[in-house]
Structure formats: structure tokens, C-alpha cells
Coordinates of N, CA and C in Angstrom, one line a residue:
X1 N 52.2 130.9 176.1 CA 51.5 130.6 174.9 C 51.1 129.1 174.9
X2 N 50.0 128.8 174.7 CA 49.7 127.9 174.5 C 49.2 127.1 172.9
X3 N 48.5 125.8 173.0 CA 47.8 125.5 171.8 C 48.6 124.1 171.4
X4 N 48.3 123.1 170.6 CA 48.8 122.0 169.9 C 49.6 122.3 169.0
X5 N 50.5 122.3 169.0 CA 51.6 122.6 167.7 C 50.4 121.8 166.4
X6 N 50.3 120.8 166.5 CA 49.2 120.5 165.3 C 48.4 121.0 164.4
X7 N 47.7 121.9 165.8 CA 46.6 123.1 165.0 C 47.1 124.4 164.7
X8 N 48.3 124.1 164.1 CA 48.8 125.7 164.1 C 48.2 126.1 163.0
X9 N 48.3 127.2 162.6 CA 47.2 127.7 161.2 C 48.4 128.0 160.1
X10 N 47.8 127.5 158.9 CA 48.9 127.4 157.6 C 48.7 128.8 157.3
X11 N 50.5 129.2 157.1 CA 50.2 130.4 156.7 C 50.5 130.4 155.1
X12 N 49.7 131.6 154.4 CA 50.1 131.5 152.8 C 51.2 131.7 152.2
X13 N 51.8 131.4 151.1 CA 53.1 131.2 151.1 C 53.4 132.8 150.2
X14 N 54.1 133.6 150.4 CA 54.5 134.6 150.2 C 54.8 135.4 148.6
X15 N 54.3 136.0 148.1 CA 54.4 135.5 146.2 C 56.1 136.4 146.2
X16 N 56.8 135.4 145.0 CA 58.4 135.7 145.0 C 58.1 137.1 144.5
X17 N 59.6 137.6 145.6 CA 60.0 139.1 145.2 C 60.5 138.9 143.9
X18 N 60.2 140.1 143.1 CA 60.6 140.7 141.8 C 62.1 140.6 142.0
X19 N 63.1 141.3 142.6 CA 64.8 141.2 143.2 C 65.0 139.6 142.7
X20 N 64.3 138.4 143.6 CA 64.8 137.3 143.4 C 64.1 136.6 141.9
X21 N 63.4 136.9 141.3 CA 62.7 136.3 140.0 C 63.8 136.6 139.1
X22 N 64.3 138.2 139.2 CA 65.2 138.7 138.1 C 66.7 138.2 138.9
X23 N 67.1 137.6 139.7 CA 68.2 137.1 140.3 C 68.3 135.6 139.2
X24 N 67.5 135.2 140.1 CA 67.5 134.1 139.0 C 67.4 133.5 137.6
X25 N 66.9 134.1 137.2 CA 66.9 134.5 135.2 C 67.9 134.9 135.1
X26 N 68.8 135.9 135.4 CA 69.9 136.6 135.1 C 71.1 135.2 135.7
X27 N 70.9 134.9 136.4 CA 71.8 133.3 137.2 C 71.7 132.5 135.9
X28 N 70.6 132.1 135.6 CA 70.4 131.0 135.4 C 71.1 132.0 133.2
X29 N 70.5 133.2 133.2 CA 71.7 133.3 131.8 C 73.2 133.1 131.9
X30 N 73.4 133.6 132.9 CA 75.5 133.5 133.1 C 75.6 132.0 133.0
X31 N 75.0 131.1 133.7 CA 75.6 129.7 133.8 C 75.6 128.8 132.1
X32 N 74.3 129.5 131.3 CA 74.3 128.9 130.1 C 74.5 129.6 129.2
X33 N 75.7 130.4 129.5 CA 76.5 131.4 128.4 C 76.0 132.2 128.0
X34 N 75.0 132.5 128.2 CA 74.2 133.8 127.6 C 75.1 134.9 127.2
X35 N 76.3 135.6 128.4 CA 76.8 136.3 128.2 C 78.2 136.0 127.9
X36 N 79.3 136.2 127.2 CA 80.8 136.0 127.1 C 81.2 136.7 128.1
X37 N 82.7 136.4 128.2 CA 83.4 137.0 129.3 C 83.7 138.7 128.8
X38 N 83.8 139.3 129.6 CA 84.2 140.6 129.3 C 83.2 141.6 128.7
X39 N 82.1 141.1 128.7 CA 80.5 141.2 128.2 C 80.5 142.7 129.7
X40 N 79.6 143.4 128.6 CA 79.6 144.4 129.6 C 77.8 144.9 130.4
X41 N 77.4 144.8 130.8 CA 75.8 144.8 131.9 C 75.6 146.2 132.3
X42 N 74.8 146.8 132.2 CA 73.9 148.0 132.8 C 73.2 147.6 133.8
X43 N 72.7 148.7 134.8 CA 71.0 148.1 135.3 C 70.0 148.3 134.3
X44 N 69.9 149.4 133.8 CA 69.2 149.7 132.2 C 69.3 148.5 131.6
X45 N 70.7 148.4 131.3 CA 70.3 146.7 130.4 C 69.3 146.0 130.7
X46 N 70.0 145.4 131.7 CA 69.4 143.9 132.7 C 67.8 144.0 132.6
X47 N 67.5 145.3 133.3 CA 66.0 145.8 133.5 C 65.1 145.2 132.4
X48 N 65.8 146.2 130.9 CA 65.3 145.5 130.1 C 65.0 144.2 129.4
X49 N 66.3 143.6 129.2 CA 66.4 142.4 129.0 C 65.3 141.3 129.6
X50 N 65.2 141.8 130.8 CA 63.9 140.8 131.7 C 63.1 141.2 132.1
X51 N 62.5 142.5 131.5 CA 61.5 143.0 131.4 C 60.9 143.5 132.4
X52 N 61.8 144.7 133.6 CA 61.6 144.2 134.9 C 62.1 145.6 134.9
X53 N 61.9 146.6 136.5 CA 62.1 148.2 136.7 C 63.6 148.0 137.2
X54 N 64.3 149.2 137.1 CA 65.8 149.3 137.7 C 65.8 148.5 138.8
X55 N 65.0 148.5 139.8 CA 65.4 148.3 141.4 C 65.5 146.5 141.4
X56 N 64.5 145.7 140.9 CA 65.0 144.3 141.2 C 66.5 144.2 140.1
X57 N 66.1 144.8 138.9 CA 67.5 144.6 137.9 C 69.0 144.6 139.5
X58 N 68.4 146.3 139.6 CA 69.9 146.3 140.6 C 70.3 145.4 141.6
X59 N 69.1 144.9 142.5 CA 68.9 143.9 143.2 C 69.7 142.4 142.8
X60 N 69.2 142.0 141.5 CA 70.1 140.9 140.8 C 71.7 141.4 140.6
X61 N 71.8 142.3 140.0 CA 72.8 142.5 140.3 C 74.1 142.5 141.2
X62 N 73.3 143.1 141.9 CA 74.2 143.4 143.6 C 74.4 141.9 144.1
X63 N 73.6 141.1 143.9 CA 73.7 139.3 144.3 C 74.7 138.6 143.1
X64 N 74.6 139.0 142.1 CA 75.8 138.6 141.4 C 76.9 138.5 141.4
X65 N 77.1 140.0 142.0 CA 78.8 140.3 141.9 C 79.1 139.9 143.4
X66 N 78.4 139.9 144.5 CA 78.5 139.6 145.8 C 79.1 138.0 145.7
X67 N 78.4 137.4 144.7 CA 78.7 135.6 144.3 C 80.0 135.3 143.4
X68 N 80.7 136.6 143.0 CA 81.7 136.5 141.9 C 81.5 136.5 140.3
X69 N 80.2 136.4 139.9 CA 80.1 136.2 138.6 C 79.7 137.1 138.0
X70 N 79.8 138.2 138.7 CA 79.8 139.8 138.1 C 80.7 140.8 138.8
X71 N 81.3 141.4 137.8 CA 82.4 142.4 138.8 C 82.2 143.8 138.5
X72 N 81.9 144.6 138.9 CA 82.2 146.2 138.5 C 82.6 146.8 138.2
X73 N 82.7 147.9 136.7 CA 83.5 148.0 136.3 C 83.4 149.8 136.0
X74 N 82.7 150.3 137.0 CA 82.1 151.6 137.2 C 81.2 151.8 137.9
X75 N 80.8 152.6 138.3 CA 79.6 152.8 139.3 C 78.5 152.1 138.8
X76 N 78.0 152.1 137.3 CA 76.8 151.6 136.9 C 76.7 150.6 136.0
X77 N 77.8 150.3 136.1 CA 78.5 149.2 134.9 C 79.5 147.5 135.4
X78 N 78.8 146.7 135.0 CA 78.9 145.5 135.9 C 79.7 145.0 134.2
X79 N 81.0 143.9 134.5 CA 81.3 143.4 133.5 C 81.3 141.5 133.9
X80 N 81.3 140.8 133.0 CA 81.6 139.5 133.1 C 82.6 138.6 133.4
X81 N 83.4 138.7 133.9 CA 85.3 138.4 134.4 C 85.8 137.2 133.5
X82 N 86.7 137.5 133.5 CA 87.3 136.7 132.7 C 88.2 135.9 133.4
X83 N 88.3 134.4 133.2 CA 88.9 133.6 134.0 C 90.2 134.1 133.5
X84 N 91.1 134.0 134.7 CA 92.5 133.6 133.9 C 92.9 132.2 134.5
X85 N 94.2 131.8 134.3 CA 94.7 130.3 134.2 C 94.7 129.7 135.5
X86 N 94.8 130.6 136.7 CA 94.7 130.0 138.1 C 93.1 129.5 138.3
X87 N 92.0 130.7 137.8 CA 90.7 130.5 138.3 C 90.4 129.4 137.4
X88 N 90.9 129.2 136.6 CA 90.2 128.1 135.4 C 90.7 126.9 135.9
X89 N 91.6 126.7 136.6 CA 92.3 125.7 136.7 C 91.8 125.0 138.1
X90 N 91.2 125.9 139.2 CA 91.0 125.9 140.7 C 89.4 125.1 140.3
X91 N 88.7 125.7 139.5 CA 87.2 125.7 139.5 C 86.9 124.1 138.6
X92 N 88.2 123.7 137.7 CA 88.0 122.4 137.0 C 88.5 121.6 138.1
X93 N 89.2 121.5 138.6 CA 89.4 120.3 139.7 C 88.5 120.7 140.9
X94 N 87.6 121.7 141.1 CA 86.3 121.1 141.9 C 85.2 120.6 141.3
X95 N 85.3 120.7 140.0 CA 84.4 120.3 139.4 C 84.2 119.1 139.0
X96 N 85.7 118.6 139.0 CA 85.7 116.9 138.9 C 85.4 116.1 139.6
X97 N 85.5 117.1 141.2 CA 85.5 116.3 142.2 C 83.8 116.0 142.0
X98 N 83.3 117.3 142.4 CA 82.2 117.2 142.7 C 81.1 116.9 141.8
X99 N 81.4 116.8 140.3 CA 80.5 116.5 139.1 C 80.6 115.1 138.7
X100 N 81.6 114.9 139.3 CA 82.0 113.5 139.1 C 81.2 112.2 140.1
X101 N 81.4 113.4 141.3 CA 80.5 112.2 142.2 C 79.1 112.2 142.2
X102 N 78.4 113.3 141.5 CA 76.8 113.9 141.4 C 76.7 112.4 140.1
X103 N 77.6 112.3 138.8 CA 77.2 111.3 138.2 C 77.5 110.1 138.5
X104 N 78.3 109.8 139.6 CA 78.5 108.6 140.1 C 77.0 108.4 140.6
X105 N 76.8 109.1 141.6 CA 75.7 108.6 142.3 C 74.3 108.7 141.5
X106 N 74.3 109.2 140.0 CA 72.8 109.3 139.5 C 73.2 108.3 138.7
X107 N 73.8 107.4 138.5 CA 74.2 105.8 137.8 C 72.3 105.4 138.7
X108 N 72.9 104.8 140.1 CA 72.0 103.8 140.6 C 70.3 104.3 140.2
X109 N 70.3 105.8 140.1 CA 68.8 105.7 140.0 C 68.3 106.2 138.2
X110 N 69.0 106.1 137.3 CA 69.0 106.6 136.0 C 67.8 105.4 135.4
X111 N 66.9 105.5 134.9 CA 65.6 104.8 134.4 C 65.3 105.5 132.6
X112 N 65.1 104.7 132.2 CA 64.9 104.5 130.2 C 64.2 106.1 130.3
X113 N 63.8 106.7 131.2 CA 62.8 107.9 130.5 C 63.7 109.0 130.7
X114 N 64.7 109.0 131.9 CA 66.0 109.5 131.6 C 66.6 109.4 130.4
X115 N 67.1 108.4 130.0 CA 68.1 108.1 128.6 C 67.2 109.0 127.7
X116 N 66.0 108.4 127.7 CA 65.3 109.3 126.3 C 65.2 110.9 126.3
X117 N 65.2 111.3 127.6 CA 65.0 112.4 127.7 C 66.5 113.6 127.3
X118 N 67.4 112.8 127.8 CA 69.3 113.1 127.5 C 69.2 112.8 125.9
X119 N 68.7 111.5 125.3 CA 68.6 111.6 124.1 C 68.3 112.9 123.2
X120 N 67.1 113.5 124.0 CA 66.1 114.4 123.2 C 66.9 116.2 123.2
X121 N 68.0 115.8 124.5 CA 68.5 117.0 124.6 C 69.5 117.1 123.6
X122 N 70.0 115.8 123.7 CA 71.6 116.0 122.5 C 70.8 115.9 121.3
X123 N 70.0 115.5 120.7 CA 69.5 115.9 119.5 C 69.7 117.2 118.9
X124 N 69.0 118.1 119.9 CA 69.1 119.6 120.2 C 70.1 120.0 120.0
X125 N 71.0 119.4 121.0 CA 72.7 119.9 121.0 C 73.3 119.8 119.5
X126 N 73.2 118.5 119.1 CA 73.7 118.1 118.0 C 73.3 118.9 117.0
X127 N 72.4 119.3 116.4 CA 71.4 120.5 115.5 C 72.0 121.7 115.7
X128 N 71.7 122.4 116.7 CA 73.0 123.6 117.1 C 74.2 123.5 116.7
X129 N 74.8 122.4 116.7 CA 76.6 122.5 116.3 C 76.7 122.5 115.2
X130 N 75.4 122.0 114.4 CA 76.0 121.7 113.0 C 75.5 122.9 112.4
X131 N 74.9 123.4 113.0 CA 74.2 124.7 112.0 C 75.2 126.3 113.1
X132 N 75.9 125.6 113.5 CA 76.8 126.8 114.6 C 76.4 127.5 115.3
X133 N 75.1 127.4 115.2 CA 74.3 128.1 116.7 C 75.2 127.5 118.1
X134 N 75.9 128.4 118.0 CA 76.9 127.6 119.7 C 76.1 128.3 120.7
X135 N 75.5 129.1 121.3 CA 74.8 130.2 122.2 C 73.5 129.2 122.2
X136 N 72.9 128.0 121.5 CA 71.9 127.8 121.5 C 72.2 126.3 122.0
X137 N 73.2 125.5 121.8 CA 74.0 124.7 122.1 C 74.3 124.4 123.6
X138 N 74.8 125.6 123.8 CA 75.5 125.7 125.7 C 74.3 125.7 126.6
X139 N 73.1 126.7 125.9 CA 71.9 126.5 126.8 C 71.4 124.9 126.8
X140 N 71.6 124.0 125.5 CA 70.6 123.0 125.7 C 71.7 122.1 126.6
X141 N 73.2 122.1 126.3 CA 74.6 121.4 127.0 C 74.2 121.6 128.7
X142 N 73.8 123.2 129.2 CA 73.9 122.8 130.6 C 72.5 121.5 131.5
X143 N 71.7 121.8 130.5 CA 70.6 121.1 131.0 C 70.8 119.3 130.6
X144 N 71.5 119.2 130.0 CA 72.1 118.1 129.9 C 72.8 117.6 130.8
X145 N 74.2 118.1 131.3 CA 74.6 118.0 132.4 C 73.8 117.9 134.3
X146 N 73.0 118.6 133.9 CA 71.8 118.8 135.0 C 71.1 117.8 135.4
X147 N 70.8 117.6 134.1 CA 69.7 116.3 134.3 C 70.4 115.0 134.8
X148 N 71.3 114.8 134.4 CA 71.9 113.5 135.3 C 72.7 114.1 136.8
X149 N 73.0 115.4 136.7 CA 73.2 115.8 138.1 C 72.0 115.5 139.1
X150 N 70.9 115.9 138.7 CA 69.5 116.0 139.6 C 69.3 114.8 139.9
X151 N 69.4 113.5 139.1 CA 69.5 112.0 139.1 C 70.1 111.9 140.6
X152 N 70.9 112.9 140.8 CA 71.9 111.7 142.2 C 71.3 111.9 143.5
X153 N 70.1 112.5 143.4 CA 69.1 112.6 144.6 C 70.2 113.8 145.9
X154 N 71.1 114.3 145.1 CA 71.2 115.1 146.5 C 71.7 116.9 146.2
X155 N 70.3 117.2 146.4 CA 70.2 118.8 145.7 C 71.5 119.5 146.4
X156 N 72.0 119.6 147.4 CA 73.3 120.2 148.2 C 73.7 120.4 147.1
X157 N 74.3 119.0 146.7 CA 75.4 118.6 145.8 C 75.3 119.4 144.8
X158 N 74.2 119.3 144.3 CA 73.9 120.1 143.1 C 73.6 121.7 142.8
X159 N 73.8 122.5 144.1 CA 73.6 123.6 144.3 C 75.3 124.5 144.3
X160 N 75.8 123.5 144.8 CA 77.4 123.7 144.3 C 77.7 123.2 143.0
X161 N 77.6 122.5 142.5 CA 77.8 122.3 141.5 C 77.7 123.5 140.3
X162 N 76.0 124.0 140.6 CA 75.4 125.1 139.9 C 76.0 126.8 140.3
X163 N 76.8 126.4 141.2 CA 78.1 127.8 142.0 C 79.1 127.7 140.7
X164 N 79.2 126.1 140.8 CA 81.2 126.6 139.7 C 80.7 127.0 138.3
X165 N 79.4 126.5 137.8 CA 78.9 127.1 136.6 C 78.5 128.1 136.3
X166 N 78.3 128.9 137.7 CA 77.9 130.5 137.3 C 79.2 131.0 137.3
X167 N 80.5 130.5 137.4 CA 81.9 131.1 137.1 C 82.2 130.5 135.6
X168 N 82.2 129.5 135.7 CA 82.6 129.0 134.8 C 82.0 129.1 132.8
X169 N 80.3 129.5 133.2 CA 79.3 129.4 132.2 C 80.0 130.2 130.7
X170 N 80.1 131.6 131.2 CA 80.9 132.3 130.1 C 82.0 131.8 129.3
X171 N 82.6 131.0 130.1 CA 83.9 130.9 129.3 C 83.9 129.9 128.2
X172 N 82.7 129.1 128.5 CA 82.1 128.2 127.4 C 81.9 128.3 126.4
X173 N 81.7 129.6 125.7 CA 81.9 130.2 124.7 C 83.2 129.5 124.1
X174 N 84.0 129.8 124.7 CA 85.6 129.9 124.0 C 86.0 128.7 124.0
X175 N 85.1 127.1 124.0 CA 85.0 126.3 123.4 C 85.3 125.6 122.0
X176 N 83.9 127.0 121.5 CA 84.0 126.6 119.8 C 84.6 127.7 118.7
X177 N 84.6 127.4 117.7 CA 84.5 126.3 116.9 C 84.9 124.5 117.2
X178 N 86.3 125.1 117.1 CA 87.1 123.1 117.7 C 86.2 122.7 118.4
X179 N 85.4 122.4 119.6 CA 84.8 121.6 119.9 C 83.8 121.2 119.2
X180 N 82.9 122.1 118.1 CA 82.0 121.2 117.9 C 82.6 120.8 116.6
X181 N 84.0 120.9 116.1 CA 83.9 120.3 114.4 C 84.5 119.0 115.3
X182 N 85.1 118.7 116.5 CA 86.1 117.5 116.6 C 85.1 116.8 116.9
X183 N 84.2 117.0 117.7 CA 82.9 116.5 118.4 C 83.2 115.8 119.7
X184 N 84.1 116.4 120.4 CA 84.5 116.1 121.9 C 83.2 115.9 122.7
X185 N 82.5 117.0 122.9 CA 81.4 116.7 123.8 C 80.4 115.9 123.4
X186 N 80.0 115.5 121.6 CA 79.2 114.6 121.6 C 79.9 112.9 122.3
X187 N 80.6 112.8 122.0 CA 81.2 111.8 122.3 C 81.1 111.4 123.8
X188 N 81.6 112.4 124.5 CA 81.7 112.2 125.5 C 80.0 111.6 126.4
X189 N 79.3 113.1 125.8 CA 77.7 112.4 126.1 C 77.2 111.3 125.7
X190 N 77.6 110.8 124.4 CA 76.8 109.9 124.0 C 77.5 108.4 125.0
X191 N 78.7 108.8 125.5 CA 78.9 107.1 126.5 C 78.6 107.3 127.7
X192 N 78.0 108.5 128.2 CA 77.1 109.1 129.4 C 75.8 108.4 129.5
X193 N 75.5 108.6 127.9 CA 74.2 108.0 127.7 C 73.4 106.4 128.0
X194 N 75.1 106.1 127.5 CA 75.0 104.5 127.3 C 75.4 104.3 128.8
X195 N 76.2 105.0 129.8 CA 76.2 104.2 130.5 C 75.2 104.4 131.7
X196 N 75.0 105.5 131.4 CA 73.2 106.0 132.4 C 72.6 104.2 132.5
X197 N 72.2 104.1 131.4 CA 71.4 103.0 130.5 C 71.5 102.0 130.9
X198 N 72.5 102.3 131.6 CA 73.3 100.7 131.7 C 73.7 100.8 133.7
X199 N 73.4 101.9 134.3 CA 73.7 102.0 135.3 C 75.2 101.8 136.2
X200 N 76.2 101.8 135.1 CA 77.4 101.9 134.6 C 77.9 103.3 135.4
X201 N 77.9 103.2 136.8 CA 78.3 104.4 137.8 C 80.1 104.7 137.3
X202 N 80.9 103.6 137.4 CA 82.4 103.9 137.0 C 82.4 104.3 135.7
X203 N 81.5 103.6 134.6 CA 82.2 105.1 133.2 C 81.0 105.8 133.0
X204 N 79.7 105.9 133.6 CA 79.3 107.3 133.4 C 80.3 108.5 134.1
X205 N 80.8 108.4 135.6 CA 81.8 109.0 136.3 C 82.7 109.6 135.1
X206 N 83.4 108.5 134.8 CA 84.5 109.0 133.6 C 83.8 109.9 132.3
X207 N 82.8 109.3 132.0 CA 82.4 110.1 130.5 C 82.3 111.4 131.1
X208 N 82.0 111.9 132.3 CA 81.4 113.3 132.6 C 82.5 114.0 132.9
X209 N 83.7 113.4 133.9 CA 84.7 113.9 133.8 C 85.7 113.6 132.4
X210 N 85.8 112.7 131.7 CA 86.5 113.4 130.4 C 85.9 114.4 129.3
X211 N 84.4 114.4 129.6 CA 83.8 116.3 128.9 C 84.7 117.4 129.7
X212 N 84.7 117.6 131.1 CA 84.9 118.4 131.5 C 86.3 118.3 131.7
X213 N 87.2 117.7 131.3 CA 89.1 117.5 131.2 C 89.0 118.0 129.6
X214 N 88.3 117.3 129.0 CA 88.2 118.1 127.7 C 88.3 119.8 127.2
X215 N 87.1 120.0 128.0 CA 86.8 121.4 128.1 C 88.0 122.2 128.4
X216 N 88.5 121.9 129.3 CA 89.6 122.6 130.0 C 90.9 122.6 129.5
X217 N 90.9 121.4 128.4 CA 92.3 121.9 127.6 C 91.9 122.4 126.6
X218 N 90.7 122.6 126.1 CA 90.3 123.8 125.0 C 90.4 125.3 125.6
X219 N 90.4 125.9 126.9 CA 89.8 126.7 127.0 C 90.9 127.3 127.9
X220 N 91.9 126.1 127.9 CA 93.4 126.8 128.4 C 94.0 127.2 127.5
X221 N 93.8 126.7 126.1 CA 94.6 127.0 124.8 C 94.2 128.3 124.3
X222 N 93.0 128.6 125.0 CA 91.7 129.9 124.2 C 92.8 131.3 125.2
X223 N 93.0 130.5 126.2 CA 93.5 131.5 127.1 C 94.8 132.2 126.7
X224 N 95.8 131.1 126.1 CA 97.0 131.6 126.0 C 96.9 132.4 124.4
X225 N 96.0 131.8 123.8 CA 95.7 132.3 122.6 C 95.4 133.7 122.7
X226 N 94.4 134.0 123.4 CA 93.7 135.7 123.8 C 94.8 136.4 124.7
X227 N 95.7 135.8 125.1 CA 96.7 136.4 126.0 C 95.9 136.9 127.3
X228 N 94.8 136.5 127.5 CA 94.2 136.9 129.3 C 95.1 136.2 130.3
X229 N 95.2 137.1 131.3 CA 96.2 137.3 132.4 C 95.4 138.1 133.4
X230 N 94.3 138.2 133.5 CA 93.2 139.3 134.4 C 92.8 138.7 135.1
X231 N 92.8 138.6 136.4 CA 92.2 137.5 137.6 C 90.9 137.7 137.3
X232 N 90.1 136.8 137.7 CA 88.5 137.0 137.7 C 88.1 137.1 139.3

């Protein structure tokens, strides 16, 4: 074979499978609580819900539970797992690790249109809590957290990151009430904010990890509370 690698001819880029469109919508619901734990999934459902025929539904599917964040609970019946105290405990200490250093490193490149833009989310956030929309809350919470993850210029990082949250997403639920009347996570965001702002890498680090030390002694207390003991 010959020819200039140069002149190779561009080929057109492929239009996304239906399978992976409804993979990712369905991904991108679990991580921002869409569903609670123990929430129970059809392909019928799914189908419908995103407006989409059995086969990519199933397709999403079958990649969910293959990833852990869906388990089977009958031939045609997918349920949502419920952490118990080992998995909740295993997934918060990688999360510190790794969410911790995603905001370390998005300190150095955090710019005023950032701040405003974190601003404009916790607005959002804040409006939800008080009116108890919590389901409307956690969607605007993960993209919050995102946005300064995507800051640290290193998508890897952040592709793991977006792994512990498709385990973790559901259980977020069992946050509130107590988190939003104490106002843990405003707090915590709002010195995220300040120190984005401020390029303040050692306590944005901290602000993001004491949200998510927070989280996790709420949601250990939810645990012994509900008496779950079910491995996820």
C-alpha cells in the first residue's frame, strides 16, 4: 500500500447509536439521583421514559448493570442497589482521594466566569432547598461539583470521578431533609466559591472534601436508621 499518510481521505464521523444516546441519559439520571435506591427499572420503563424502542432501552441497560449501578432483580427487572455500610464507606474514601485532587488542581485555572457561573448554580440549588424540591437540587448539586472538577484540565480524572457517582448518585436522596434545613452543603460550596476566586488550591481541596465527609455521615446515619445490610 502506498500514498502520504497526509492525503488520507477524512472519513465522516459516524451518527451516535441509539444503545449509546439512551446509555448515557439513563447514566447521566442515576448519577443525579433521578432514581432512589431500591427504585425498581423495566425495559418498558426505560424505553419510555427516553422516548426510545426496547432494544437500545435494553442495551442501556445491559451497560449499567455490567458497571454496577444497576442489578437484576428478575429476568426483566433491573433494581437500583442499595449501598450498604462497606460500599458507602469504600466509594467515600476514593472519592476524597480523587475529588479532592480534581479540586486541588482546578484552583490554578479557576477565572471570575467560573465563580459566576458556580454562583448561578447554587442560586438554583439554594431555591430547591427551600422550597424542598430535593430531586431538583441534586441534579443542579452534581453539576456543581463538575464544574470545578472539569476546571482541573484532566478528563481521566474526571471520568472516574463520574464512576463513584454513578454508585453513589441514588443514595443522595437520603441526604435530606437534615441537609438542607442545617445547610451543610451550602456552606461548604459557598467557601469552594470563595476559594475558586481566590485560587486558594489548599481550602478549595478542603471545602470539597468536607461536603463530601459531610455527606457521608448523613447517609451512614440514613443507613442504620433504614436498617440496610444488602450489599450493593
Amino acid at each position: 500500500m502506498g500514498g502520504n499518510l497526509n492525503e488520507a481521505p477524512e472519513f465522516e464521523r459516524a451518527p451516535e447509536r441509539l444503545g449509546d444516546a439512551a446509555y448515557r441519559e439513563m447514566k447521566e439520571r442515576i448519577i443525579r439521583g433521578v432514581y432512589r435506591p431500591s427504585h425498581k427499572l423495566t425495559v418498558r420503563a426505560v424505553a419510555r421514559d427516553l422516548d426510545v424502542s426496547t432494544t437500545p432501552a435494553r442495551d442501556a441497560i445491559n451497560r449499567l448493570t455490567s458497571e454496577g449501578a444497576l442489578i437484576y432483580a428478575g429476568p426483566k427487572t433491573v433494581v437500583v442497589p442499595v449501598l450498604d455500610a462497606s460500599a458507602l464507606r469504600e466509594i467515600t474514601l476514593t472519592r476524597l482521594a480523587l475529588e479532592g485532587l480534581a479540586s486541588e488542581q482546578a484552583a490554578q485555572n479557576g477565572a471570575p466566569a467560573n465563580v459566576e457561573e458556580l454562583k448561578s448554580l447554587q442560586g438554583l440549588i439554594n431555591s430547591a432547598l427551600d422550597e424542598k424540591r430535593y430531586a431538583e437540587a441534586l441534579w443542579h448539586n452534581k453539576e456543581f461539583h463538575f464544574t470545578i472538577y472539569r476546571l482541573s484540565g484532566l478528563p481521566q480524572l474526571v471520568s472516574m470521578i463520574e464512576t463513584l457517582w454513578l454508585r453513589i448518585g441514588p443514595s443522595l436522596h437520603n441526604l435530606y431533609p437534615e441537609f438542607a434545613e442545617e445547610k451543610y452543603g451550602v456552606r461548604n460550596h459557598e467557601i469552594a466559591m470563595e476559594a475558586l476566586g481566590e485560587r486558594d488550591a489548599a481550602s478549595l481541596r478542603a471545602a470539597m472534601e468536607n461536603d463530601i465527609r459531610d455527606g457521608y455521615r448523613r447517609l451512614k446515619r440514613a443507613n442504620l436508621e433504614r436498617g440496610a445490610g444488602t450489599s450493593a
